[in-house]
Amino acid sequence: MNANHAHRKTNGSILPCLLTALALTGTLLVGCSSKQSEKQEGQITVGFSQIGAESGWRTANTQSIKSEAEKRGVDLRFSDAQGKQENQIRAIRTFIQQKVDVIAFSPVVETGWQPVLEEAKRAGIPVFLTDRAVDVTDDSLYVSFIGSDFIEEGRRAGEWLAKKMDGKAKIAELQGTTGSAPAIDRKKGFEAFIADYPEMTIIKSQSGDFTRAKGKEVFEAFLRSPEGSEINALYAHNDDMALGAIQAIEEAGKKPGTDIVIVSIDGVHDAFQAILDGKLNCTVECNPLIGPQVFDAVEKYLAGEELPKRIQIEEGVFDENIVTQEVLDKRQY
Amino acid sequence: METKTFRSRAATKIVWPVLALALLILVNVLLDARSFNSFTDAFREGAFLHISFKNGYPSGALIDILNHGSKVMILALGMSLVIATGGVDLSVGAVMAISGATAAVLTVRGLPPTVVIPIALLISMVCGLWNGILVGMLKIQPIVATLILMVAGRGVAQMITGAQIITFHSPVMEFIGNGRLAWLPLPFPFILVLIMLFITWVSTRKTAIGLLVESVGSNPTASRFAGVRATSVIMMAYIFSGFCAGIAGLIAASNIKAADPTHAGLLLEMDAIFAVVVGGTALTGGRFFLGGAIIGGILIQTLTTTMYAQDVSADVAPLPKAIVVLIVCLIQSETFRNKLSKTWRRKQS
């Protein structure tokens, strides 16, 4: 009896503490690093919800936005969604309550944004999308989408591969996270381009979740499959999966970059290193340094200018002929 | 007598996951036979059962399963003890990330593996201790207590690496996840599983620890009156789970020769819990079957590998996976089996 009683008592006192702690964690997650500084007259407040710190690319993207905001004296309320849509929706709702001037975010997935964007519209807060698009029926829900064109990236990867392989290839494809905008569009763009080359076929395609570990595991399975020995090209939706696949290819006793030609997208530091090492053939850049272009657009909009629905980011294609140690040293991410 | 009936019950419990595993492999063989148009080709190159020898080491889909499944199997060992105490450890995935991140950062700094590995494992055990204190001493509900580290741990891992993927080069560190021993040519991660299984089995079943863990899980009040110090037993279970997660984290990082703090071990806590439950350990606590947990781990990896081998598109892969999980749960359920055999008998008569 005694023990039971004591037990209940501890529980009783712990639970409220715990709830408070949880609530605190919640506010921390949402309102992170948004310094509640005194708002100066005329200063723009921007609420930005980032997907999360998933890769070097994303870190560079975050850095670019943060440093540009600081440079321009913008009050940036930055929130990290840790890869979860519900966190982003919560962050956007918090921004609406805080009555920020502009909301910007990189959506984790394409769907499910209609309700929260309608709330923002009702509150009269303009929304900018960065880097990834959303799937909504009413495109007046956001002002402009600033970011890379994933379809174009896929198309460029296809174009480079067709040239390199003389239009003949048995391709294995490592897709990104199922349902994410880059995975859908990079696939679409690539497929649309190689459709004109009857001798370029995708013989294997699976999701590698944009990670090295899955990229390696899935490509290992590809190489084991009956068609495995025919694969002579790999198209990976991001560099990390390609880097994982390179390890699988090496462990299977083949030479990545020679036996299997590899093209991927993003242009992260390790990918440039792999190109220098002759293991990766080409990476199509997906430029994360979008801060200047985002805040240009925000300032123009607040000054009353009309903006296009789509603002393209400048980016390049890097293959083994271009990449040298010098190019690598100059990369910011 | 008591132990004997208990043992035999353990034996019947393990029958079902083994049966499900055999069924899954059979499905693969049948699908292979369909694509090759013959049964005799079940072992030919490209088939699920095919095993080739590369540089003298066996390799094939079955070997891949043992290799990639090893992380979940090791997690499941620690999880078994925690679940047996009536708890659950949701933080193992995050602890994996912390362990891998620590190891990668220290390796890049130039420290030798003899220093790096103990430090990474020690930090993992401290994570386990943290859970143990919350659950054992402060009596916080295990789901909530370990959820804290599940959320915060990934942040800690990202802090350690500066939210970057840290690539490292070190023969010893790379061996943990990719190596093969000359005299036992199975993937080294799986050998680690066997070693961990042996250690766990000896230290729980050949000493009183296993009994204490189960007594705390089945009736905490009675075991307290019997003089069992529940707090230290519970804390030990969580520390051990942290240790297992630390090893799994080293394997995960070593596998890709890099620490990926965002993705390492992501959602693996769910796989580990699934492996333990499928292996015949009830979530209500009080009992654990280590062998079952290992079979459960193999089962879940076989499922994943099957999706790759049979070209199931990534969009629909969760569905067949869910169906297999459902079937396994159904054949595990005694109530369902009884109902089924009743209808069967009625039809016959």
XYZ file of C-alpha atoms in Angstrom:
682
model
C 0.000 0.000 0.000
C 2.676 2.349 1.112
C 4.729 1.842 -1.984
C 1.717 2.322 -4.162
C 0.853 5.548 -2.475
C 4.333 6.941 -2.800
C 4.352 5.983 -6.448
C 1.156 7.841 -7.144
C 2.428 10.865 -5.299
C 5.605 11.147 -7.354
C 3.604 10.751 -10.524
C 1.312 13.533 -9.480
C 4.080 16.015 -8.958
C 6.124 14.953 -11.953
C 3.382 15.155 -14.540
C 2.755 18.924 -14.455
C 6.510 19.521 -14.539
C 6.788 17.259 -17.509
C 3.947 18.925 -19.354
C 5.548 22.296 -18.758
C 8.834 20.918 -20.030
C 7.163 19.544 -23.140
C 5.345 22.797 -23.757
C 8.631 24.633 -23.371
C 10.305 22.314 -25.877
C 7.446 23.059 -28.246
C 7.911 26.804 -28.027
C 11.649 26.362 -28.355
C 11.208 24.340 -31.527
C 8.857 26.826 -33.076
C 10.158 30.108 -31.852
C 13.851 29.149 -31.802
C 16.482 31.789 -32.369
C 13.759 34.392 -32.983
C 15.205 37.010 -30.732
C 12.366 39.031 -29.283
C 14.264 42.206 -29.986
C 12.569 45.568 -29.997
C 11.119 46.117 -33.409
C 12.431 49.231 -35.020
C 10.312 51.526 -37.137
C 10.152 50.344 -40.734
C 12.032 47.134 -40.073
C 10.719 44.133 -41.990
C 9.848 41.030 -39.960
C 10.174 37.769 -41.871
C 9.122 34.398 -40.483
C 11.120 31.629 -42.126
C 10.437 27.924 -41.639
C 13.306 25.721 -42.758
C 12.894 21.982 -43.436
C 15.675 20.992 -41.060
C 19.413 20.520 -41.062
C 19.366 17.426 -43.268
C 22.586 17.934 -45.246
C 25.455 20.243 -46.033
C 23.301 21.692 -48.792
C 20.566 22.628 -46.363
C 23.044 24.120 -43.909
C 24.450 26.353 -46.656
C 20.889 27.317 -47.594
C 20.097 28.295 -43.985
C 23.369 30.200 -43.650
C 22.676 32.145 -46.828
C 19.251 33.226 -45.609
C 20.425 34.103 -42.095
C 23.458 36.104 -43.167
C 21.515 37.984 -45.849
C 18.814 38.900 -43.311
C 21.454 40.221 -40.943
C 23.118 42.207 -43.712
C 19.857 43.921 -44.622
C 18.704 44.456 -41.039
C 15.669 42.220 -41.448
C 14.141 40.835 -38.244
C 14.282 37.120 -39.122
C 12.205 34.682 -37.067
C 13.844 31.407 -37.996
C 12.265 28.064 -37.190
C 13.645 24.591 -37.865
C 10.973 21.990 -38.686
C 13.278 18.980 -38.201
C 11.911 17.392 -41.363
C 8.297 17.318 -40.162
C 5.354 18.957 -41.896
C 3.379 19.357 -38.653
C 6.219 21.423 -37.181
C 6.173 23.671 -40.246
C 2.431 24.169 -40.070
C 2.754 25.014 -36.371
C 5.575 27.457 -37.124
C 3.523 29.184 -39.838
C 0.568 29.503 -37.439
C 2.897 31.049 -34.849
C 4.155 33.525 -37.448
C 0.558 34.477 -38.259
C -0.123 35.073 -34.552
C 3.044 37.151 -34.265
C 1.778 39.223 -37.226
C 5.042 39.086 -39.176
C 5.238 41.076 -42.431
C 6.217 38.161 -44.635
C 6.257 34.379 -44.255
C 8.723 32.290 -46.232
C 9.236 28.540 -46.052
C 10.686 25.477 -47.792
C 7.894 22.905 -47.677
C 8.918 19.387 -46.555
C 6.348 17.801 -48.876
C 4.142 19.155 -51.679
C 0.677 18.418 -50.371
C -1.415 19.453 -47.397
C -0.698 23.186 -47.321
C -4.058 24.592 -48.423
C -5.612 25.232 -44.952
C -2.629 26.923 -43.318
C -1.920 29.057 -46.389
C -5.565 30.159 -46.412
C -5.126 31.232 -42.779
C -2.127 33.328 -43.793
C -4.065 34.859 -46.672
C -6.954 35.744 -44.365
C -4.473 37.422 -42.015
C -3.166 39.376 -45.001
C 0.393 38.035 -44.745
C 2.165 37.367 -48.057
C 3.812 33.935 -48.361
C 6.972 33.149 -50.342
C 8.028 29.612 -51.151
C 11.720 28.894 -51.285
C 13.461 25.969 -52.927
C 10.451 23.611 -53.005
C 6.962 24.079 -54.442
C 3.556 23.240 -52.986
C 0.540 21.600 -54.575
C -2.455 23.903 -54.007
C -5.514 24.532 -56.186
C -5.446 28.298 -55.655
C -2.112 29.845 -56.636
C -3.044 33.219 -55.140
C -2.184 31.583 -51.805
C 1.461 32.469 -52.315
C 3.217 35.409 -53.924
C 6.110 33.729 -55.599
C 8.164 30.554 -55.648
C 11.878 31.267 -55.508
C 14.109 28.341 -56.140
C 15.712 25.902 -58.422
C 13.687 24.269 -61.157
C 13.902 20.584 -60.310
C 12.462 19.524 -63.657
C 15.204 21.511 -65.371
C 17.828 19.856 -63.147
C 16.550 16.415 -64.103
C 16.523 17.423 -67.749
C 20.117 18.668 -67.560
C 21.232 15.430 -65.890
C 19.578 13.519 -68.732
C 21.163 15.776 -71.337
C 24.641 15.305 -69.864
C 24.209 11.530 -69.652
C 22.901 11.237 -73.216
C 25.944 13.119 -74.481
C 28.396 11.115 -72.384
C 26.885 7.723 -73.312
C 26.137 8.564 -76.969
C 22.456 8.007 -76.355
C 22.870 4.402 -75.260
C 22.532 3.462 -71.600
C 20.977 0.999 -69.205
C 20.201 3.293 -66.322
C 19.573 2.629 -62.653
C 17.772 5.435 -60.883
C 17.950 6.294 -57.178
C 14.917 8.405 -56.374
C 14.625 10.860 -53.536
C 12.120 10.649 -50.695
C 8.823 9.438 -52.114
C 6.354 12.294 -52.588
C 8.855 15.127 -52.200
C 8.943 17.807 -54.906
C 12.593 17.270 -55.916
C 12.067 13.508 -56.253
C 8.955 13.903 -58.395
C 10.338 16.659 -60.637
C 13.883 15.356 -61.050
C 12.379 12.081 -62.215
C 9.965 13.862 -64.549
C 12.605 16.081 -66.142
C 15.056 13.230 -66.658
C 12.439 10.881 -68.113
C 11.093 13.571 -70.429
C 14.557 14.176 -71.846
C 15.599 10.553 -72.391
C 12.215 9.775 -73.969
C 13.782 10.979 -77.239
C 16.542 8.379 -76.928
C 15.064 4.922 -77.478
C 18.292 3.211 -76.438
C 18.401 4.929 -73.072
C 16.230 3.008 -70.671
C 15.753 3.053 -66.907
C 15.960 -0.604 -65.952
C 15.933 -0.173 -62.164
C 14.364 2.522 -60.035
C 13.858 2.712 -56.271
C 13.767 5.316 -53.522
C 16.990 5.885 -51.600
C 15.418 8.526 -49.336
C 18.119 11.093 -50.249
C 20.526 9.395 -47.790
C 23.922 7.741 -48.199
C 22.934 4.674 -46.182
C 19.820 3.936 -48.258
C 21.612 4.826 -51.493
C 24.214 2.190 -50.704
C 21.729 -0.454 -49.556
C 19.427 -0.023 -52.546
C 22.208 0.040 -55.106
C 23.648 -3.125 -53.581
C 20.265 -4.761 -54.217
C 20.256 -3.392 -57.798
C 23.632 -4.966 -58.491
C 22.397 -8.330 -57.134
C 19.288 -8.379 -59.304
C 19.161 -10.379 -62.571
C 19.590 -7.153 -64.580
C 22.347 -5.973 -62.222
C 25.251 -6.791 -64.530
C 23.709 -4.745 -67.369
C 23.597 -1.449 -65.448
C 26.116 0.961 -66.980
C 24.767 4.284 -65.759
C 23.383 5.661 -62.512
C 21.152 8.675 -62.125
C 20.797 9.703 -58.470
C 18.390 12.434 -57.389
C 21.011 13.799 -55.002
C 24.748 13.561 -54.379
C 24.505 11.718 -51.069
C 22.729 8.708 -52.592
C 25.325 8.648 -55.384
C 28.102 8.698 -52.768
C 26.466 5.729 -51.021
C 26.059 3.887 -54.329
C 29.734 4.492 -55.160
C 30.662 2.480 -52.060
C 28.303 -0.338 -53.086
C 29.852 -0.396 -56.569
C 33.375 -0.527 -55.148
C 32.442 -3.328 -52.765
C 30.981 -5.303 -55.679
C 34.410 -5.109 -57.324
C 33.490 -2.616 -60.050
C 34.890 0.818 -60.795
C 32.485 3.691 -60.167
C 32.820 6.409 -62.780
C 34.213 3.932 -65.333
C 32.158 0.715 -65.308
C 29.119 2.652 -64.227
C 28.805 6.303 -65.261
C 27.260 8.343 -62.447
C 25.382 11.623 -62.635
C 23.722 13.216 -59.613
C 22.248 16.530 -58.520
C 23.070 19.153 -55.834
C 26.804 19.873 -56.088
C 27.819 19.365 -52.428
C 31.454 19.454 -51.338
C 31.891 15.674 -51.084
C 30.496 15.248 -54.602
C 33.153 17.589 -56.022
C 35.762 15.583 -54.119
C 34.365 12.366 -55.650
C 34.570 13.911 -59.138
C 38.202 14.813 -58.469
C 38.815 11.211 -57.357
C 37.281 9.989 -60.637
C 34.442 8.148 -58.899
C 31.602 10.476 -59.814
C 31.210 11.814 -63.352
C 28.903 14.773 -63.078
C 26.836 16.772 -60.630
C 24.126 19.218 -61.662
C 24.249 22.155 -59.298
C 21.264 23.014 -57.190
C 22.329 26.349 -55.736
C 21.460 26.778 -52.038
C 22.727 30.370 -51.780
C 19.325 31.895 -52.396
C 19.304 34.461 -49.549
C 20.000 37.547 -51.718
C 17.363 36.634 -54.299
C 14.754 35.859 -51.607
C 15.147 39.188 -49.804
C 15.318 41.091 -53.116
C 11.926 39.656 -53.948
C 10.516 40.383 -50.484
C 11.639 44.030 -50.612
C 10.334 44.479 -54.150
C 6.961 43.042 -53.172
C 6.636 45.255 -50.103
C 7.530 48.244 -52.290
C 4.487 47.374 -54.370
C 6.129 45.749 -57.372
C 4.503 42.880 -59.281
C 6.496 39.651 -59.041
C 6.502 36.653 -61.367
C 5.048 33.453 -59.856
C 8.346 31.727 -60.501
C 11.816 33.123 -59.815
C 14.665 30.971 -61.097
C 17.999 30.572 -59.304
C 21.231 30.609 -61.290
C 23.081 27.295 -61.372
C 25.583 25.237 -63.380
C 26.556 21.712 -64.447
C 29.894 20.385 -63.200
C 31.548 17.319 -64.704
C 34.991 15.722 -64.681
C 36.226 18.126 -67.385
C 35.518 21.229 -65.332
C 36.184 20.244 -61.731
C 39.697 20.924 -60.497
C 41.118 21.393 -57.012
C 40.696 25.141 -57.509
C 36.985 24.843 -58.244
C 36.595 22.646 -55.156
C 38.414 25.109 -52.897
C 36.144 27.928 -54.015
C 32.908 26.136 -53.124
C 31.104 27.637 -50.150
C 29.231 24.456 -49.214
C 9.629 -28.297 -13.796
C 8.824 -24.636 -13.802
C 11.758 -23.763 -16.047
C 10.947 -26.629 -18.374
C 7.431 -25.443 -19.215
C 8.795 -21.957 -19.512
C 11.472 -23.072 -21.984
C 9.009 -24.987 -24.110
C 6.746 -21.961 -24.183
C 9.696 -19.930 -25.429
C 10.279 -22.565 -28.082
C 6.699 -22.460 -29.378
C 6.766 -18.667 -29.408
C 9.760 -18.645 -31.713
C 8.043 -21.003 -34.163
C 5.792 -18.271 -35.530
C 8.369 -15.652 -36.525
C 10.533 -18.407 -38.004
C 7.525 -19.634 -39.959
C 6.777 -16.125 -41.202
C 10.408 -15.689 -42.244
C 10.370 -19.002 -44.123
C 7.139 -17.949 -45.844
C 8.624 -14.647 -46.916
C 11.678 -16.344 -48.396
C 9.388 -18.844 -50.138
C 7.430 -15.964 -51.684
C 10.708 -14.601 -53.035
C 11.646 -17.988 -54.486
C 8.215 -18.298 -56.132
C 8.447 -14.790 -57.608
C 11.947 -15.604 -58.879
C 10.641 -18.827 -60.391
C 7.929 -16.878 -62.152
C 10.347 -14.379 -63.660
C 12.802 -17.103 -64.703
C 9.976 -19.453 -65.756
C 11.473 -22.387 -63.848
C 12.013 -23.639 -60.316
C 15.453 -25.056 -60.944
C 16.877 -21.562 -61.276
C 16.219 -20.641 -57.640
C 19.957 -20.405 -56.982
C 21.130 -18.884 -60.242
C 22.682 -15.453 -60.423
C 20.253 -12.670 -59.674
C 17.915 -14.950 -57.735
C 17.060 -14.249 -54.117
C 18.771 -17.375 -52.813
C 21.851 -16.987 -55.005
C 25.101 -16.790 -53.071
C 28.319 -16.082 -54.935
C 31.847 -15.884 -53.630
C 33.598 -12.577 -54.169
C 37.260 -12.654 -53.082
C 36.371 -15.790 -51.129
C 33.617 -14.095 -49.145
C 30.013 -15.132 -49.635
C 27.746 -12.429 -51.008
C 24.107 -12.330 -52.034
C 20.701 -11.075 -50.982
C 20.634 -13.357 -47.930
C 24.021 -12.070 -46.783
C 22.824 -8.491 -47.346
C 19.903 -9.185 -45.030
C 22.236 -10.305 -42.225
C 24.481 -7.312 -42.907
C 21.868 -4.549 -43.016
C 19.606 -6.168 -40.434
C 22.379 -6.246 -37.840
C 21.648 -2.731 -36.574
C 18.031 -3.570 -35.765
C 19.051 -6.940 -34.289
C 21.491 -5.326 -31.863
C 18.968 -2.622 -30.953
C 16.397 -5.372 -30.388
C 18.637 -7.094 -27.822
C 18.763 -3.983 -25.649
C 15.099 -3.252 -26.349
C 14.158 -6.779 -25.186
C 15.506 -6.150 -21.702
C 13.903 -2.706 -21.504
C 10.543 -4.052 -22.652
C 10.867 -6.940 -20.183
C 11.052 -4.392 -17.345
C 7.718 -3.049 -18.592
C 9.300 -0.070 -20.345
C 10.217 0.951 -23.864
C 13.176 2.896 -25.253
C 12.250 5.302 -28.040
C 15.614 7.041 -27.969
C 17.770 4.308 -29.529
C 17.710 5.855 -33.012
C 18.867 9.208 -31.668
C 21.536 7.544 -29.509
C 22.797 5.797 -32.668
C 23.170 9.213 -34.274
C 25.043 10.542 -31.222
C 27.378 7.548 -31.125
C 28.159 7.769 -34.857
C 28.616 11.536 -34.712
C 30.990 11.287 -31.744
C 33.031 8.561 -33.404
C 33.258 10.440 -36.713
C 34.256 13.763 -35.175
C 36.928 12.177 -32.961
C 38.267 10.072 -35.843
C 38.554 13.146 -38.050
C 40.434 14.867 -35.199
C 43.007 12.083 -35.523
C 42.298 10.026 -32.402
C 42.932 6.264 -32.714
C 39.982 3.817 -32.737
C 41.098 2.416 -29.371
C 40.122 5.774 -27.883
C 37.260 6.671 -30.229
C 35.217 3.488 -29.810
C 35.218 3.430 -25.982
C 34.307 7.143 -25.848
C 31.407 6.705 -28.306
C 30.113 3.702 -26.362
C 30.556 5.467 -23.028
C 28.529 8.456 -24.234
C 25.828 6.074 -25.462
C 25.735 4.451 -22.027
C 25.442 7.874 -20.403
C 22.417 8.460 -22.670
C 21.030 5.148 -21.388
C 21.773 6.223 -17.819
C 19.813 9.423 -18.400
C 16.793 7.359 -19.509
C 17.344 5.023 -16.568
C 17.328 7.888 -14.074
C 14.125 9.349 -15.544
C 12.342 5.996 -15.575
C 13.897 4.162 -12.631
C 14.464 6.908 -10.096
C 11.976 9.618 -11.086
C 9.293 7.114 -12.163
C 8.438 8.984 -15.360
C 6.419 6.973 -17.899
C 9.004 5.243 -20.140
C 7.404 6.424 -23.407
C 7.571 10.058 -22.317
C 10.949 9.746 -20.615
C 12.676 8.255 -23.648
C 10.777 10.515 -26.054
C 12.714 13.417 -24.546
C 16.035 11.946 -25.644
C 14.536 10.788 -28.953
C 13.806 14.430 -29.827
C 16.754 16.071 -28.104
C 19.313 13.405 -29.037
C 19.191 14.160 -32.730
C 19.800 17.795 -31.905
C 22.802 16.776 -29.801
C 24.142 14.688 -32.694
C 23.744 17.625 -35.071
C 25.476 19.891 -32.602
C 28.412 17.479 -32.426
C 28.889 17.440 -36.200
C 27.816 21.048 -36.787
C 24.793 19.699 -38.741
C 27.121 18.339 -41.422
C 27.749 14.859 -42.743
C 31.258 14.039 -41.486
C 33.191 11.698 -43.780
C 36.079 9.823 -42.165
C 38.882 7.537 -43.317
C 40.163 4.952 -40.882
C 40.681 1.256 -41.703
C 39.552 0.064 -38.269
C 36.461 2.275 -38.161
C 35.526 1.220 -41.695
C 35.976 -2.446 -40.770
C 33.187 -2.368 -38.148
C 30.458 -1.948 -40.744
C 32.033 -3.424 -43.869
C 34.707 -5.899 -42.797
C 34.981 -9.658 -43.190
C 37.074 -11.932 -41.023
C 39.123 -14.508 -42.921
C 38.104 -17.421 -40.706
C 34.429 -16.467 -40.357
C 33.494 -14.820 -43.653
C 30.110 -13.437 -42.603
C 29.622 -9.652 -42.563
C 31.370 -8.299 -39.457
C 28.217 -6.470 -38.209
C 26.448 -9.834 -38.038
C 29.356 -11.319 -36.101
C 28.901 -8.439 -33.666
C 25.243 -9.476 -33.397
C 26.277 -13.028 -32.512
C 28.781 -11.783 -29.935
C 26.226 -9.420 -28.394
C 23.583 -12.170 -28.378
C 25.995 -14.503 -26.581
C 26.978 -11.852 -24.021
C 23.362 -10.885 -23.386
C 22.224 -14.488 -23.132
C 24.986 -15.527 -20.729
C 24.637 -12.465 -18.518
C 20.860 -12.707 -18.270
C 20.121 -16.424 -18.441
C 23.213 -17.804 -16.706
C 22.968 -15.333 -13.839
C 19.986 -14.038 -11.882
C 19.826 -10.797 -13.875
C 17.316 -12.128 -16.400
C 15.065 -13.306 -13.595
C 15.319 -9.945 -11.818
C 14.488 -8.056 -15.006
C 11.445 -10.242 -15.591
C 10.284 -10.011 -11.982
C 10.466 -6.211 -12.050
C 8.506 -6.219 -15.295
C 5.798 -8.664 -14.236
C 5.144 -7.461 -10.700
C 7.156 -4.496 -9.427
C 5.489 -4.429 -6.002
C 5.974 -8.122 -5.306
C 9.585 -8.041 -6.465
C 10.203 -5.013 -4.258
C 8.891 -6.885 -1.261
C 11.070 -9.812 -2.283
C 14.070 -7.512 -1.962
C 14.727 -6.781 -5.646
C 16.062 -3.288 -6.150
C 13.828 -2.335 -9.056
C 15.513 1.023 -9.596
C 18.947 -0.398 -10.279
C 17.525 -3.228 -12.416
C 15.610 -0.723 -14.553
C 18.604 1.595 -14.822
C 20.802 -1.304 -15.871
C 18.344 -2.252 -18.630
C 18.331 1.271 -20.079
C 22.120 1.586 -19.850
C 22.432 -1.706 -21.724
C 19.970 -0.464 -24.351
C 22.095 2.673 -24.740
C 25.196 0.516 -25.127
C 23.499 -1.550 -27.865
C 22.406 1.647 -29.616
C 26.004 2.864 -29.413
C 27.270 -0.242 -31.218
C 24.492 0.025 -33.809
C 25.445 3.668 -34.319
C 29.079 2.737 -34.941
C 27.950 0.146 -37.503
C 25.671 2.661 -39.247
C 28.407 5.281 -39.478
C 31.024 2.751 -40.510
C 28.726 1.380 -43.239
C 28.790 4.637 -45.162
C 32.183 5.770 -43.789
C 30.458 8.913 -42.577
C 28.250 10.136 -39.762
C 24.889 11.398 -40.968
C 23.335 12.872 -37.803
C 19.973 13.600 -39.415
C 19.293 10.196 -40.910
C 21.356 7.677 -38.923
C 19.010 5.359 -37.084
C 15.944 7.380 -38.071
C 12.790 5.386 -37.166
C 14.911 2.355 -36.272
C 13.433 2.428 -32.747
C 10.141 1.364 -34.341
C 11.843 -1.456 -36.251
C 13.530 -2.598 -33.037
C 10.254 -2.618 -31.094
C 8.619 -4.506 -33.967
C 11.443 -7.057 -33.988
C 11.106 -7.623 -30.237
C 7.319 -7.986 -30.348
C 7.306 -10.258 -33.394
C 9.880 -12.377 -31.594
C 7.357 -13.160 -28.885
C 8.135 -10.597 -26.179
C 4.939 -8.919 -25.017
C 4.972 -5.132 -24.632
C 3.363 -5.600 -21.224
C 6.739 -6.759 -19.935
C 7.725 -9.558 -17.618
C 9.219 -11.900 -20.226
C 11.822 -11.696 -22.967
C 13.089 -13.994 -25.720
C 16.432 -12.920 -27.137
C 16.390 -15.447 -29.995
C 12.958 -14.211 -31.032
C 14.196 -10.638 -31.159
C 17.027 -11.637 -33.506
C 14.615 -13.532 -35.777
C 12.314 -10.494 -35.692
C 15.192 -8.291 -36.817
C 16.022 -10.636 -39.676
C 12.341 -10.739 -40.648
C 11.974 -6.979 -40.924
C 15.155 -6.638 -43.003
C 14.068 -9.519 -45.257
C 10.886 -7.577 -45.869
C 12.827 -4.469 -46.921
C 15.229 -6.434 -49.115
C 12.259 -8.221 -50.722
C 10.834 -4.867 -51.784
C 14.120 -4.035 -53.538
C 14.578 -7.498 -55.044
C 11.043 -7.684 -56.431
C 11.111 -4.148 -57.846
C 8.181 -2.989 -55.736
C 7.884 0.719 -56.481
C 8.731 2.969 -53.541
C 5.277 4.606 -53.621
C 3.440 1.377 -52.853
C 6.092 -0.510 -50.848
C 4.571 0.388 -47.452
C 1.388 -1.512 -48.359
C 2.852 -5.005 -48.916
C 5.041 -4.372 -45.870
C 1.991 -3.587 -43.757
C 0.210 -6.679 -45.056
C 3.115 -8.924 -44.034
C 3.245 -7.285 -40.595
C -0.498 -7.895 -40.248
C -0.138 -11.563 -41.211
C 2.719 -12.048 -38.753
C 0.688 -10.437 -35.980
C -2.326 -12.602 -36.824
C -0.465 -15.907 -36.766
C 1.132 -14.802 -33.509
C -2.237 -14.152 -31.927
C -3.465 -17.202 -30.032
C -7.054 -15.963 -30.145
C -6.904 -15.701 -33.932
C -5.348 -19.157 -34.281
C -8.029 -20.692 -32.039
C -10.817 -19.024 -34.025
C -9.256 -20.202 -37.263
C -8.900 -23.808 -36.117
C -12.488 -23.777 -34.803
C -13.903 -22.720 -38.176
C -11.635 -25.271 -39.834
C -12.961 -28.087 -37.581
C -16.554 -27.006 -38.111
C -16.100 -27.217 -41.871
C -14.616 -30.702 -41.619
C -17.456 -32.075 -39.469
